[in-house]
Amino acid sequence: MSQEFIILEGKDLNTLIEQGLKSLNKDRNQVEIEVLEKGKSLMGVLIKAYKIKMSLKQAVNEDVQDNKRLVKAEETLDTIINEMDRNDFFKISFLEDGVYLTIKNEEIFYSNIKQVLNKIRKKKISNIDTKAIEEALHSKEKTCFRIAPQQEEVLIDSELIIDISEDGLSGFIILIPPDGGKELESDFALEKIKEVIKYGLDSNQVERVVNERIYNKRVLIAKGQPAIDGKDGYIKYFFSKKTDSTPHILEDGSADFRNLDLIQNVSEGDILAELIPPVEGRKGITVKGESIDCKNGKEVFFKYGKNVGLSEDGSMLIAEKDGQVILLDSKVVINDIFEVKGNVDNSTGNIKFNGAIRIKGNVLTGFEVDAVGNVEIEGVVEGAKIKSHGNVVLKRGIQGYNKGRIISKRAIAARYIENSYIDAENDVISEAIMHSEVISKGSIKVSGKKGLIVGGICKATTEIAAKTIGSTMATATILEVGLDPNLRTSQESIKNKVEETESNIDKLNKSIVLFNRLSKNGELTGEKEDMFKKTIQTRNILIEKLDNLRKELSSMELQIELLSKGKIKVENVIYPGVKIIIGNNVMFVRDEIKHCTVYRENNEIKIGPYEL
């Protein structure tokens, strides 16, 4: 039920009206305003505030006498406590011949004038002698002043502030001492508090504050129950979902590409994963008795494919066959292995297998290998095409003759990469990358004896790390980090579409100009008029298409800007001739840069110390 009236006090009438309308959430014509007391100031200090009553026109006003002992809503806690905290440096006496102000501590009095005037206002003293108050403010000789004619003293009862924390989980009270009036009784205090606080009330604490007269102290009397969010269920895997593709460095400084541990073997009956159920949340409750919503944990489900089964209770995944376990598109799968004991050549033809492939020999130029699982090749890959949904491991490397292509949904590791195209969803690991185009949605790591990148293009989402980049011959080498390489390709594609659409619109505009000329000369036949209408219609469609393309391009450029956080780490040296692209920023290396990290900050490319 909405509030039917409020009482407001303050020095400015218009401000009070605005506050009241905002508090009631009503317009000016929906309320009635009654000025209960007119305001008055002395020397710029409010000694008597405006007091108004704002009521809803359609509401029936209630006269609740008990609320006189509760503090008014518009008076802040700090103001009330400050006023009541130090009241022993002056005294206001109501005698037979008038009202007197007595100064008990001059030093405190003259530095707390506002508190004195506020006390006069609260006592509602009428017919104030302003000259006498001004004399009290300036005189340091007298200590007693008659400030008003004889009148009955307004007695101020003890007051109680109820304060609720912003989150609704804590309730406090502040007991304000009386000024000549009545003390607050604990039963009355509890009754009023229970109208506001419905949960977690410590009645003993309330009684202690009231009975022991603990004044001007904010005391905790109620605690709510915070909501506790549930925990999502999850799947506990008993195999590594992401293998470490970094090769071990041998004693001679070379990288061990024969033991990368990218292939995980399991046996029939092995437990592959366990389903952990969700935990439900618990709703909370505020001290006002209002419910606080919580989030319940979400349930998860197994995804599994061939050679994998469920336990009897459905809580575990079990291997049904020996093989290699992989997580393919969030699905647990065990792949069989297809082994080629020699070369992939005319004797085998192209190989496509729904599992893992191990090749003991070489893969010759012109042949293709396509696997759902991992691909492991012990020999050399020539100008061939290797495609895999798993990891690709070349224990020697690839000399692609500008024809070789390796595309992997996971990581690619090769001792060397030369004159080839490489595209990996995860990391690319090598000892040397020469005159090739290498794309990684993870990082490109070039280590071992050489640790060399020279010529070609290398693009990575997170990081490119090498010992040496470029050459003393200033070989053109391009490095790009900080975004999904495919995003840059999409950006260029949209740019081309924008240019093509603009060109088509320009051609249509020229045709429309020609049709308009024919129309003015009366030479527009029925057939040409139909063509004219179709031309206008086509142009309108292309204009709308161009607008959408430009919006998409703008969004993509913003995305590139936000994602540009990649780094390039060089242990030894970057030679001149290297071009570095991070996001929308480009830097050409013109002098040797040694032992450094290249990164982007504040929309510019910077060079910092080498990071391990």
Coordinates of N, CA and C in Angstrom, one line a residue, residues 235-239 241 266 271-273 302-309 317-319 324-335:
I235 N 31.3 -31.9 -15.3 CA 31.8 -33.2 -15.6 C 33.3 -33.2 -15.3
K236 N 33.6 -34.2 -14.5 CA 35.0 -34.4 -14.1 C 35.6 -35.4 -15.0
Y237 N 36.6 -34.9 -15.8 CA 37.3 -35.8 -16.8 C 38.5 -36.4 -16.2
F238 N 38.7 -37.7 -16.5 CA 39.9 -38.4 -16.0 C 41.0 -38.5 -17.1
F239 N 40.9 -37.6 -18.1 CA 41.9 -37.5 -19.1 C 42.1 -36.0 -19.3
K241 N 41.9 -32.6 -21.0 CA 41.1 -32.1 -22.2 C 41.9 -31.2 -23.1
V266 N 43.8 -45.1 -23.9 CA 43.0 -45.7 -22.9 C 42.7 -47.1 -23.2
I271 N 37.6 -45.7 -16.7 CA 36.6 -44.6 -16.4 C 37.1 -43.3 -17.1
L272 N 36.3 -42.7 -17.9 CA 36.7 -41.6 -18.7 C 36.2 -40.3 -18.1
A273 N 35.1 -40.3 -17.5 CA 34.5 -39.0 -16.9 C 33.4 -39.4 -15.9
F302 N 26.1 -35.7 -20.1 CA 27.2 -36.2 -20.9 C 27.0 -36.1 -22.4
K303 N 28.0 -35.9 -23.1 CA 28.0 -36.0 -24.6 C 29.1 -37.0 -24.9
Y304 N 28.7 -38.1 -25.6 CA 29.8 -39.1 -25.9 C 29.4 -39.7 -27.2
G305 N 30.5 -40.3 -27.8 CA 30.3 -40.9 -29.1 C 30.8 -42.4 -29.2
K306 N 31.4 -42.7 -30.3 CA 31.7 -44.1 -30.5 C 32.8 -44.7 -29.5
N307 N 32.6 -45.9 -29.2 CA 33.5 -46.7 -28.3 C 33.4 -46.2 -26.8
V308 N 32.4 -45.4 -26.5 CA 32.2 -44.9 -25.1 C 30.8 -45.3 -24.6
G309 N 30.6 -45.8 -23.4 CA 29.3 -46.1 -22.9 C 29.1 -45.5 -21.5
L317 N 31.3 -42.3 -17.6 CA 31.5 -42.7 -18.9 C 32.6 -43.8 -18.9
I318 N 32.4 -44.9 -19.6 CA 33.3 -46.0 -19.6 C 33.9 -46.3 -21.0
A319 N 35.2 -46.5 -21.1 CA 35.7 -46.9 -22.4 C 35.3 -48.3 -22.8
Q324 N 42.4 -44.1 -28.6 CA 42.8 -42.8 -28.2 C 41.6 -42.0 -27.8
V325 N 41.5 -41.4 -26.6 CA 40.4 -40.7 -26.2 C 40.6 -39.2 -26.5
I326 N 39.6 -38.6 -27.1 CA 39.7 -37.1 -27.4 C 38.3 -36.5 -27.0
L327 N 38.4 -35.2 -26.8 CA 37.1 -34.4 -26.6 C 36.9 -33.7 -27.9
L328 N 35.9 -34.2 -28.7 CA 35.6 -33.6 -30.0 C 34.3 -32.9 -30.0
D329 N 34.3 -31.5 -30.1 CA 33.1 -30.7 -30.0 C 32.3 -31.1 -28.7
S330 N 33.1 -31.1 -27.6 CA 32.5 -31.4 -26.2 C 32.0 -32.8 -26.1
K331 N 32.3 -33.7 -27.1 CA 31.8 -35.1 -27.0 C 33.1 -36.0 -26.8
V332 N 32.9 -36.9 -25.8 CA 34.0 -37.8 -25.5 C 34.0 -39.0 -26.5
V333 N 35.1 -39.2 -27.2 CA 35.1 -40.2 -28.3 C 36.4 -41.0 -28.1
I334 N 36.4 -42.3 -28.4 CA 37.6 -43.1 -28.5 C 37.8 -43.5 -29.9
N335 N 38.9 -43.1 -30.5 CA 39.2 -43.4 -31.9 C 40.2 -44.6 -32.0

